[in-house]
Short mmCIF file of C-alpha atoms in Angstrom, two decimals:
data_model
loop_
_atom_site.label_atom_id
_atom_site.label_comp_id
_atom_site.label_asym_id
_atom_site.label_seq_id
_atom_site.Cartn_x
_atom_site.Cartn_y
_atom_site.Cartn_z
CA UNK A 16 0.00 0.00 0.00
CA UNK A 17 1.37 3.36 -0.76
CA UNK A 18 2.33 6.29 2.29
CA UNK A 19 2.10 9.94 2.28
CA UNK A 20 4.74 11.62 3.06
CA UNK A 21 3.69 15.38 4.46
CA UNK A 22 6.35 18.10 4.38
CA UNK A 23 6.69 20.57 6.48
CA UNK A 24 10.17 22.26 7.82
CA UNK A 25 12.26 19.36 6.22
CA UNK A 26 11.91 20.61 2.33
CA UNK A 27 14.72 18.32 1.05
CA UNK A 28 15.33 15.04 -0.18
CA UNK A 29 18.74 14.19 1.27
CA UNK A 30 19.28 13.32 5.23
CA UNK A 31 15.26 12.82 5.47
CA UNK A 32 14.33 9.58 7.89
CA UNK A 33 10.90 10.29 7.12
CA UNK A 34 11.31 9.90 3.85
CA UNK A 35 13.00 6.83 4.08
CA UNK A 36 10.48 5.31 6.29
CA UNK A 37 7.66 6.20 3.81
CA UNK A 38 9.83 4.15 0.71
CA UNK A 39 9.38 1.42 2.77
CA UNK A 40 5.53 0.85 2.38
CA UNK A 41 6.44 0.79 -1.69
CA UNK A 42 4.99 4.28 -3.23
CA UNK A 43 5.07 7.43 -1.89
CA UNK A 44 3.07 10.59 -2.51
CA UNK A 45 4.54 14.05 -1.33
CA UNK A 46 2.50 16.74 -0.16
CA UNK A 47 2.73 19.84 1.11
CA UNK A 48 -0.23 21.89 3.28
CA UNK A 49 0.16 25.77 3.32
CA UNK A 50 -1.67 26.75 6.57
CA UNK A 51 -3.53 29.72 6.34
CA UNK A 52 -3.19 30.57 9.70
CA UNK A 53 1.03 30.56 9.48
CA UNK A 54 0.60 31.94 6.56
CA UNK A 55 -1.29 35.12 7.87
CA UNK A 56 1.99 34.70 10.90
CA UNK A 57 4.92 34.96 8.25
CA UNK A 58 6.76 38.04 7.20
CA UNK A 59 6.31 38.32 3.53
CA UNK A 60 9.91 37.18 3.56
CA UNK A 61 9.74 33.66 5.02
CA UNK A 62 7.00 33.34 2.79
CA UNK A 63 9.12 34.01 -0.68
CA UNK A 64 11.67 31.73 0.79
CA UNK A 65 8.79 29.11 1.10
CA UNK A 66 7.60 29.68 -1.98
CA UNK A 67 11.09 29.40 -4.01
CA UNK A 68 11.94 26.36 -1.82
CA UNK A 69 8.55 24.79 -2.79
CA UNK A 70 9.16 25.16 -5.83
CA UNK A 71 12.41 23.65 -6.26
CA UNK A 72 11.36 20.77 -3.91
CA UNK A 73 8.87 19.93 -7.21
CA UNK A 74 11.71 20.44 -9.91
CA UNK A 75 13.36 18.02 -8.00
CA UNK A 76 10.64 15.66 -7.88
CA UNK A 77 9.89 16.19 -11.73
CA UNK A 78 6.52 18.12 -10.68
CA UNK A 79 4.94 15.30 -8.27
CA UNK A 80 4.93 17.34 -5.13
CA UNK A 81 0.79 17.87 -4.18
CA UNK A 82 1.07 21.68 -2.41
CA UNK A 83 -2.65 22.62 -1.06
CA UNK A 84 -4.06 25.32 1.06
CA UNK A 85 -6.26 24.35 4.07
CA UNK A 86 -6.31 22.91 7.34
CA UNK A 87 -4.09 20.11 7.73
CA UNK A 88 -6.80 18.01 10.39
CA UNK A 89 -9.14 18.01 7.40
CA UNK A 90 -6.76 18.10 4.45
CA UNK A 91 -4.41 15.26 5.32
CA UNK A 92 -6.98 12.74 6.14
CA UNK A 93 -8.92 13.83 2.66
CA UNK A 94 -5.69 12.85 0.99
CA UNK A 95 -4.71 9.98 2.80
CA UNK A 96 -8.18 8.14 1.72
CA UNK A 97 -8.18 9.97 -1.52
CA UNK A 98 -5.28 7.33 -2.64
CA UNK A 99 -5.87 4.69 0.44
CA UNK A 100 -2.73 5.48 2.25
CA UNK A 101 -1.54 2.81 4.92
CA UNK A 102 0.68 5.31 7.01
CA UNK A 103 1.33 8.79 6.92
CA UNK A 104 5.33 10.17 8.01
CA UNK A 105 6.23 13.35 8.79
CA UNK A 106 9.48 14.93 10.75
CA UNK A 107 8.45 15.38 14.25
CA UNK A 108 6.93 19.33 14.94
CA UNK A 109 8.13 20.48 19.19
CA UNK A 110 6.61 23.88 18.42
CA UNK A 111 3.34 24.41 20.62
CA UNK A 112 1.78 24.91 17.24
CA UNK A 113 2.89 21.86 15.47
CA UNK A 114 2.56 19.50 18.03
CA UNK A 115 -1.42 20.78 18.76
CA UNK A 116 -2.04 20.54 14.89
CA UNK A 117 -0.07 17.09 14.53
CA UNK A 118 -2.46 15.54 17.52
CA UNK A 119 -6.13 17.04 15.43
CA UNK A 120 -4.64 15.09 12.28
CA UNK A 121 -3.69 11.93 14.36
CA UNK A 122 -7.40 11.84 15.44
CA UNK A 123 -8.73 12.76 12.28
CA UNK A 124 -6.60 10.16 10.64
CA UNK A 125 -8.16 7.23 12.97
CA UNK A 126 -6.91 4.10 11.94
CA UNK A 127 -4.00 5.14 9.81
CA UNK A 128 -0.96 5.68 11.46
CA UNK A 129 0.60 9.37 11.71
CA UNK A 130 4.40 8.11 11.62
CA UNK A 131 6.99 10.34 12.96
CA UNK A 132 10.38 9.79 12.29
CA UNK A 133 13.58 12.20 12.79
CA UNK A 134 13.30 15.87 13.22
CA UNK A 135 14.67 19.07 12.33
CA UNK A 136 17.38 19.28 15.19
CA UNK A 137 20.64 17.30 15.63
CA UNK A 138 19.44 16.21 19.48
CA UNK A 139 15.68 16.07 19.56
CA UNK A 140 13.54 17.60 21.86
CA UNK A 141 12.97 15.84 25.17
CA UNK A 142 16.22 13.10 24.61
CA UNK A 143 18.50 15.59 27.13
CA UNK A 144 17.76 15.47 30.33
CA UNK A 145 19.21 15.58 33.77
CA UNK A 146 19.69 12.28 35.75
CA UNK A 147 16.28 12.33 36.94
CA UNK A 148 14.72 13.33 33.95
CA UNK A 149 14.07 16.65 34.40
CA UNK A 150 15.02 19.16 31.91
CA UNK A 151 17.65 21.42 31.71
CA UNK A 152 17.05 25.16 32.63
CA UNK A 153 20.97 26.20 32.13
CA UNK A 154 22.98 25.85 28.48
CA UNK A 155 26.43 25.05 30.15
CA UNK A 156 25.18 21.87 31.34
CA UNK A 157 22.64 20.97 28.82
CA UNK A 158 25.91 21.26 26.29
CA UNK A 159 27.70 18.60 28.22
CA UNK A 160 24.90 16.04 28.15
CA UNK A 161 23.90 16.78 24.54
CA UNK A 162 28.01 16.25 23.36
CA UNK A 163 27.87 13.02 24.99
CA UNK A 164 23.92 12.06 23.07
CA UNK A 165 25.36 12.51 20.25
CA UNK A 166 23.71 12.23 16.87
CA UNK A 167 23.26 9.83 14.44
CA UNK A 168 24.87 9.95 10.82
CA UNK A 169 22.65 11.67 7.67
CA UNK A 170 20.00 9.46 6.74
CA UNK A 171 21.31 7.90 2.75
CA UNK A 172 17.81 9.56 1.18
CA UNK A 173 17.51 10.78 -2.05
CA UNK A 174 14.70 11.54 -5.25
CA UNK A 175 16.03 7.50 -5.96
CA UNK A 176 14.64 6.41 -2.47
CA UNK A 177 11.14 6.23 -3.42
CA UNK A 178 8.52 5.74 -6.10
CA UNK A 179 6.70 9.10 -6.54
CA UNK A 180 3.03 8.97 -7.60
CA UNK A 181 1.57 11.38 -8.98
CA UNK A 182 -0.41 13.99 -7.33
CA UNK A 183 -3.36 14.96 -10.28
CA UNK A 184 -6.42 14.67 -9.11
CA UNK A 185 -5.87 14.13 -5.52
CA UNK A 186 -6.88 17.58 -4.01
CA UNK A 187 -7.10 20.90 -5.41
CA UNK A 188 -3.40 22.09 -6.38
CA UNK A 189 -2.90 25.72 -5.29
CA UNK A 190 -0.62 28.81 -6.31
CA UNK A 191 2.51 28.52 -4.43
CA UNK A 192 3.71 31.95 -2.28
CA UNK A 193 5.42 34.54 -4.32
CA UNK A 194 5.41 37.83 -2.51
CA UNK A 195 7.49 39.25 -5.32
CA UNK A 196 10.35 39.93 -2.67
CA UNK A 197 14.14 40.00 -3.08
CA UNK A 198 15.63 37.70 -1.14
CA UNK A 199 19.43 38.42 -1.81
CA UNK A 200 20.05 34.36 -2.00
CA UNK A 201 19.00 31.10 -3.46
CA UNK A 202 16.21 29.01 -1.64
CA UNK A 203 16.01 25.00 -1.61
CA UNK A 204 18.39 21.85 -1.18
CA UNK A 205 20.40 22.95 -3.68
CA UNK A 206 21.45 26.15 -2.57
CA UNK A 207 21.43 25.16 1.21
CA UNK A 208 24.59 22.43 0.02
CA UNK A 209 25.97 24.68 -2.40
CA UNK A 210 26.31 27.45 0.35
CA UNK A 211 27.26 25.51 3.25
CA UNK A 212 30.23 23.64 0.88
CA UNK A 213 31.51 26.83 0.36
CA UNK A 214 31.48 27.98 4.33
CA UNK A 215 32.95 24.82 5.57
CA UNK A 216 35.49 24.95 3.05
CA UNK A 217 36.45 28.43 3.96
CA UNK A 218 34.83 30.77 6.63
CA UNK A 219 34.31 27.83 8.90
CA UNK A 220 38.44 27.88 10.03
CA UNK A 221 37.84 31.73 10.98
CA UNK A 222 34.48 31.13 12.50
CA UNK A 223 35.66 31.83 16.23
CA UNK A 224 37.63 34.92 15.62
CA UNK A 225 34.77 36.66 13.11
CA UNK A 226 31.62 35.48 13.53
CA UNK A 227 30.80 38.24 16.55
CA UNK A 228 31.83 40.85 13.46
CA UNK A 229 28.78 42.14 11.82
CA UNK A 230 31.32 44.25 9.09
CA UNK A 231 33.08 41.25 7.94
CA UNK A 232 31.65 37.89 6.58
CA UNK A 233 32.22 35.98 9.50
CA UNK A 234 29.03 33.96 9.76
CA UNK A 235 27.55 30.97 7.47
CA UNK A 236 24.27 32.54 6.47
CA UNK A 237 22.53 29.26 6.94
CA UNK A 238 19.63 30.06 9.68
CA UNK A 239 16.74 30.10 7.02
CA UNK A 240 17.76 26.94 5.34
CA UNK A 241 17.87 25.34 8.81
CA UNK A 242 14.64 27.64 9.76
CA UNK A 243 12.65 25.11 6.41
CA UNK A 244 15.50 22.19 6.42
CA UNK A 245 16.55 22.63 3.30
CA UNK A 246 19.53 21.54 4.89
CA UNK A 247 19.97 18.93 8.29
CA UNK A 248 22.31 20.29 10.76
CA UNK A 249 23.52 16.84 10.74
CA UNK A 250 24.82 16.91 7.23
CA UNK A 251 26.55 20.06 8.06
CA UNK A 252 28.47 18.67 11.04
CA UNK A 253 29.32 15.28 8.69
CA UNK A 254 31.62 18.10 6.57
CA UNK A 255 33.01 19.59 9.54
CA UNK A 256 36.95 19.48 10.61
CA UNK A 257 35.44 19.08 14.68
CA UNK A 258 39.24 19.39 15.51
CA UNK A 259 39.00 22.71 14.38
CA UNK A 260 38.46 25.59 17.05
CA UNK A 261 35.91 27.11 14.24
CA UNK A 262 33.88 23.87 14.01
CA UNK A 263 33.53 23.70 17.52
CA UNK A 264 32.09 26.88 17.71
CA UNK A 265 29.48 26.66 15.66
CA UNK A 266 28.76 23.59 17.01
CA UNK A 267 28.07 25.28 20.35
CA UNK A 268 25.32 27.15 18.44
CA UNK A 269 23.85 24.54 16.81
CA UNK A 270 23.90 23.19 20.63
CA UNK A 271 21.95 26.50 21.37
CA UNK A 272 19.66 25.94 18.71
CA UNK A 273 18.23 22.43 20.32
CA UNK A 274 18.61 23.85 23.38
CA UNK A 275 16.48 26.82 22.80
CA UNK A 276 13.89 24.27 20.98
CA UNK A 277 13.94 21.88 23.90
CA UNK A 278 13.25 24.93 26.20
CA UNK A 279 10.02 25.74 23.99
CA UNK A 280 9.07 21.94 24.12
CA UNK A 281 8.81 21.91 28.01
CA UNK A 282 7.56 25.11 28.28
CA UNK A 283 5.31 25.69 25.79
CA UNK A 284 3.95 29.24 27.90
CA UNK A 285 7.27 30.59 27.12
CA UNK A 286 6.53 31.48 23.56
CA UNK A 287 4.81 34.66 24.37
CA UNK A 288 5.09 34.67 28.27
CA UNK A 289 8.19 35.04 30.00
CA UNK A 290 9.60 31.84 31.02
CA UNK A 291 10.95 32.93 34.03
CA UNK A 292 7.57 34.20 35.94
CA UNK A 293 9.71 36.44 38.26
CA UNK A 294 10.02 38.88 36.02
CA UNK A 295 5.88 39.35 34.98
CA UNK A 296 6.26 42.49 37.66
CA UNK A 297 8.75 44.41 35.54
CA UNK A 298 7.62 47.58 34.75
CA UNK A 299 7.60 48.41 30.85
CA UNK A 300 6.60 51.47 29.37
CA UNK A 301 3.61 50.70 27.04
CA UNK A 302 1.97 54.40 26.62
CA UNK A 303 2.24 56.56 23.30
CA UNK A 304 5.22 57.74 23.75
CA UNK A 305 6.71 54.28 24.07
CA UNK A 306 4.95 53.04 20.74
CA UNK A 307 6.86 56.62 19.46
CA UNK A 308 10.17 55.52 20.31
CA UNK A 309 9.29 51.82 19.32
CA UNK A 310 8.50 53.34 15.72
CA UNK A 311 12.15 54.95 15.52
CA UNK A 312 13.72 51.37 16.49
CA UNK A 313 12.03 49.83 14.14
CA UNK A 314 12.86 52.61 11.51
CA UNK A 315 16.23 52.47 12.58
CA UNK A 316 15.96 56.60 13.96
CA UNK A 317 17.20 56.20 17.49
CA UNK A 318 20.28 58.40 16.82
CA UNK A 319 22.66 55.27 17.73
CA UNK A 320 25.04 54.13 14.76
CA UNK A 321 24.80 50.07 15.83
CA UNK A 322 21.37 49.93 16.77
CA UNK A 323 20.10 51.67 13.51
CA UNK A 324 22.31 50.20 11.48
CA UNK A 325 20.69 46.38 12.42
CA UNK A 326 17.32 47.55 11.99
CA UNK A 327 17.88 49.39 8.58
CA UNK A 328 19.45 45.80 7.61
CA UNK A 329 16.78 44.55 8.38
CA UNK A 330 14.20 46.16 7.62
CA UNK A 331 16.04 45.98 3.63
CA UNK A 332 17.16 42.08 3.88
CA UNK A 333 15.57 40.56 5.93
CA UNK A 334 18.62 39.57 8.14
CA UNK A 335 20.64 40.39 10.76
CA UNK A 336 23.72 39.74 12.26
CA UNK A 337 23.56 37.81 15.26
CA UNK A 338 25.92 39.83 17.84
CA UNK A 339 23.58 43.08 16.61
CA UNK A 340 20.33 41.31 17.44
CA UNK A 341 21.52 41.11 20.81
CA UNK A 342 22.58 44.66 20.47
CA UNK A 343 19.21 46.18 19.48
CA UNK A 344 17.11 43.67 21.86
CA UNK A 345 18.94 44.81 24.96
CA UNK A 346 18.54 48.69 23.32
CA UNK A 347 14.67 48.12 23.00
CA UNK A 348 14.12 46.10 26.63
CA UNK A 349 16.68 47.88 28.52
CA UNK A 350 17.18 51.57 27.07
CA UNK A 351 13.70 52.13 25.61
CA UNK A 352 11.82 50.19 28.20
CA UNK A 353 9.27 48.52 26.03
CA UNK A 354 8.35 45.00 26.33
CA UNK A 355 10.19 42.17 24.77
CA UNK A 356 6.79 40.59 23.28
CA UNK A 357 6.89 43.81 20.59
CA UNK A 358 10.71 43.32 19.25
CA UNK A 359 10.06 39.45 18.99
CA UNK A 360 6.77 40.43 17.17
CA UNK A 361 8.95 42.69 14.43
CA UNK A 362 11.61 40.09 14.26
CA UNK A 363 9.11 37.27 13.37
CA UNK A 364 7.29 39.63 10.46
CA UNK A 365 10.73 40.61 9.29
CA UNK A 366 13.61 38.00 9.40
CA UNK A 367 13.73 35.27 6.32
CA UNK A 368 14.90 33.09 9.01
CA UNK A 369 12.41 33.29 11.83
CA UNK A 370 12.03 30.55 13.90
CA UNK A 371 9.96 30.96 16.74
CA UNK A 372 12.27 28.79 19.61
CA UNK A 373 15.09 31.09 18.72
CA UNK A 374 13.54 33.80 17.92
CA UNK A 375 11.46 33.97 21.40
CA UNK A 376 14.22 32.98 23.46
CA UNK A 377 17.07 34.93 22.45
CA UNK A 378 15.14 37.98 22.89
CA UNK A 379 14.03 36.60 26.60
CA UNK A 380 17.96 36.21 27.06
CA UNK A 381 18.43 39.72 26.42
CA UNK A 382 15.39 40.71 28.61
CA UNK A 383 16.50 39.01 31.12
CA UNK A 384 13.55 36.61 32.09
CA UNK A 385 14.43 33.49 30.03
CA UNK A 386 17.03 30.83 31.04
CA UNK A 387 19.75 32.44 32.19
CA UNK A 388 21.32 32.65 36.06
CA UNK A 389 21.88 36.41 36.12
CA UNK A 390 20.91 38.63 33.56
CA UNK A 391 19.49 41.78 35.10
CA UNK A 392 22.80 43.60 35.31
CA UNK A 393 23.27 42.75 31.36
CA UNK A 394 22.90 46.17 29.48
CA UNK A 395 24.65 46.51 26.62
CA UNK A 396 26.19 49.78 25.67
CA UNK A 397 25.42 50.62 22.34
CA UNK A 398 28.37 52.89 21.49
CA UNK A 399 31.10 50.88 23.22
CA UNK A 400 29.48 47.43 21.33
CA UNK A 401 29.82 49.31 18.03
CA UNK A 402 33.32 50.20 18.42
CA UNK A 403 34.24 46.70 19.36
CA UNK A 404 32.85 44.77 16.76
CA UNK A 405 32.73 47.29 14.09
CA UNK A 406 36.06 49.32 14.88
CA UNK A 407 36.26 50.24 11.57
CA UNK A 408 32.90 51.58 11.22
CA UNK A 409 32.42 49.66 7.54
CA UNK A 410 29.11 47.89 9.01
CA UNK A 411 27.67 51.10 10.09
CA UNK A 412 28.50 53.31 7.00
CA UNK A 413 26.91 50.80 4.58
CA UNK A 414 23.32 51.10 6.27
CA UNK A 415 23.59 54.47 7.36
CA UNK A 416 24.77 56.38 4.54
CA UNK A 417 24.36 59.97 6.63
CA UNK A 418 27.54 58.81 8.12
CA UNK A 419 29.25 57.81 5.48
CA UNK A 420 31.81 60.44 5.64
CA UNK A 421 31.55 61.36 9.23
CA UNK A 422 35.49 61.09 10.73
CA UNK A 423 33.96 59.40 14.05
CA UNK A 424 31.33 57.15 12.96
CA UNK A 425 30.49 55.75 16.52
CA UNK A 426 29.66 59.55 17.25
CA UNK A 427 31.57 59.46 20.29
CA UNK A 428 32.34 63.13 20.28
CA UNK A 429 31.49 66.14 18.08
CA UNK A 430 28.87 67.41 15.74
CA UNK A 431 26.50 64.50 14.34
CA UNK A 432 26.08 64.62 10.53
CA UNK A 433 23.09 66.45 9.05
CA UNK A 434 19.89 64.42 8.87
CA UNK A 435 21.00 61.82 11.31
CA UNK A 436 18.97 62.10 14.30
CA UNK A 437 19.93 62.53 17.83
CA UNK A 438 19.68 60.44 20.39
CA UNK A 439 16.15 59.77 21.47
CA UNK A 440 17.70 58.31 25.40
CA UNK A 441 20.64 58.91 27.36
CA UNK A 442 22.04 55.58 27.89
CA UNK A 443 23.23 56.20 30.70
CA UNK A 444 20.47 57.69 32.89
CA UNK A 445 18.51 54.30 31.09
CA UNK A 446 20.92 52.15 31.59
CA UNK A 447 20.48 53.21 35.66
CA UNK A 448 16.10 53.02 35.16
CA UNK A 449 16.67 49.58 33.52
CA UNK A 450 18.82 48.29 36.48
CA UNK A 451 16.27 49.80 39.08
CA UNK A 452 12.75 48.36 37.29
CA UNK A 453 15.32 44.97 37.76
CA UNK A 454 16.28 45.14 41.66
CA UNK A 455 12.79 45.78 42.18
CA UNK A 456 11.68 42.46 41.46
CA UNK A 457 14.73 40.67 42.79
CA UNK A 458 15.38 41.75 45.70
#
């Protein structure tokens, strides 16, 4: 009897379990659901990178990829009888989201079998745990247990693993996304092999000493593959030198990333809530003139070189560097007051590479009330962060282009440019509010 094998963030053929498990009941018939609901939840972004990775999921599968809009609880089953499936696989979902949708289509599905096999991370969700099964709340020692886990090598999928039916007739075929963005890269397998080749060839062996460098090229550029798995990590670390100070780096953040997914998994509340409840009595500023000086974040008008260079970035790419997310969370939690919850909420609509464990968690690691031992006296200073890791000033100048000539572009001292705004805070007299609205609620 033939499977179904549903896609969802695993839009590859190579390194897919589920795939492999599907071959098995003879042929296989792909499909992809486009949720309305995450669809109305994506930037239009994430959505063009969907699209263009749909799309060369099909070429690779000579056209016989079924893509339909609907509710998967009443799509999947329609399909599944439609052709008289005897299993349907998928790549386990952790996400609060995916696991509540995954348990309506296991009951719609009754007697046939919603089969999940592998998943998007290299350590799944839930396998880490302390001695007496408890999960972690720390990263240090969550990234001892998970070295010693370990992972298991890619899965030996390909186009050749299966026998692809074809999808006319089934359901209603429907227009795949096209936003009629820029993107500024290649989506799909394809690229997501091509691209990482080339990193792990080269940029990996300086990974270390330049990935915390938003004016150099110092990072791999792979989040939004990994965001749709258009790439496993586990097929990146199977080209990785792991004697190499660079490779174990980046494995560290890979290490974050399952970390941050497994945090998500046991905490589900977390998403929009902060996970550490302590911190639901810190005063934010929520009143007009807070959604004024949220506006001129977002716009990337706060009069501080670092900060609105990241948001100009992204607010034009849909990217940005890691070290100056951190920069412009702690600049809108901890300078401008305003609640995490509405820079998460930007990020999400904005960044191809959105993903909502990371996403939601690295901003409640800047705010302080995520999983982290002591992070109320963290407040980063925007000037002094600029000068370290953009000395030059060459990340700066290329979003800010008012400062392209200015001597000082850090605007340490002296006259600012003309049209580039002042500051709207002093950081300091903030940086003294932020630590205050803190002690409050932990002393």
């Amino acid at each position: 009897m033939p499977a179904l094998l549903w896609f969802r963030r695993d839009l590859r053929l190579h390194d897919h379990p589920a795939l492999l498990a599907a071959a098995e009941s003879g042929d296989v018939l792909a499909c992809f659901v486009l949720d309305p609901r995450l669809e109305k939840s994506s930037g239009r972004r994430r959505l063009q990178f969907l699209g263009d990775s749909l799309r060369q999921l099909r070429d690779d599968l000579d056209g016989r990829l079924l893509v339909t809009r609907g509710h998967a609880e009443e799509l999947i089953p329609r399909i599944a009888d439609k052709f008289d499936a005897a299993a349907v696989h998928i790549s386990e979902d952790f996400t609060p989201y995916g696991k509540r949708r995954d348990e309506k289509v296991r009951a719609a599905l009754g007697s046939v079998p919603l089969v999940a096999t592998g998943s998007p991370y290299l350590v799944t969700p839930g396998r880490v745990t302390k001695d007496d099964g408890e999960p972690y709340k720390v990263f240090t020692p969550f990234l001892r247990k998970w070295r010693k886990a370990g992972w298991r090598k890619p899965a030996q999928s390909s186009a050749d693993s299966a026998r692809w039916l074809d999808p006319a007739g089934v359901v209603k075929q429907c227009t795949l996304p096209d936003p009629g963005t820029e993107l500024g890269f290649d989506a799909g397998e394809a690229a997501a092999l091509s691209q990482w080749k080339q990193f792990a060839d080269g940029g990996l062996a300086r990974y270390a000493q330049e990935r915390d460098r938003p004016d150099l090229p110092g990072t791999s550029r792979m989040s939004a593959h990994l965001k749709l798995g258009t790439i496993h990590p586990r097929t990146m670390v199977a080209a990785m030198n792991l004697r190499q100070q660079g490779a174990q780096t980046y494995l560290r953040e890979l290490a974050f990333r399952d970390f941050y997914a497994g945090v998500l998994h046991h905490w589900p509340h977390s998403v929009w809530r902060n996970w550490n409840s302590d911190f639901d009595g810190i005063e934010t500023d929520t009143g007009a003139d807070a959604c004024r000086r949220f506006e001129a974040w977002k716009a990337g008008e706060t009069g501080f070189p670092i900060v609105d260079a990241g948001m100009r970035q992204l607010r034009e790419t849909g990217f940005m560097h890691n070290r100056v997310r951190m920069i412009v969370a702690s600049f809108l939690v901890k300078d401008l007051h305003l609640p995490w919850q509405w820079g998460a909420e930007w990020f999400l609509d904005q960044l191809t590479d959105g993903d909502m464990a990371s996403n939601q968690h690295g901003w409640q690691w800047c705010a302080g009330c995520g999983t982290d031992a002591a992070p109320y006296f963290r407040v980063f200073n925007p000037t002094t962060q600029g000068q370290k890791f953009d000395p030059a000033g060459d990340y700066i100048r290329r979003w800010i282009p008012e400062l392209s000539a200015a001597e000082d572009v850090h605007l340490r001292k002296g006259a600012r440019p003309q049209g580039y705004p002042a500051p709207i805070v002093d950081h300091k007299a903030e940086r003294s509010e932020a630590l205050r609205r803190y002690q409050s609620i932990t002393s």
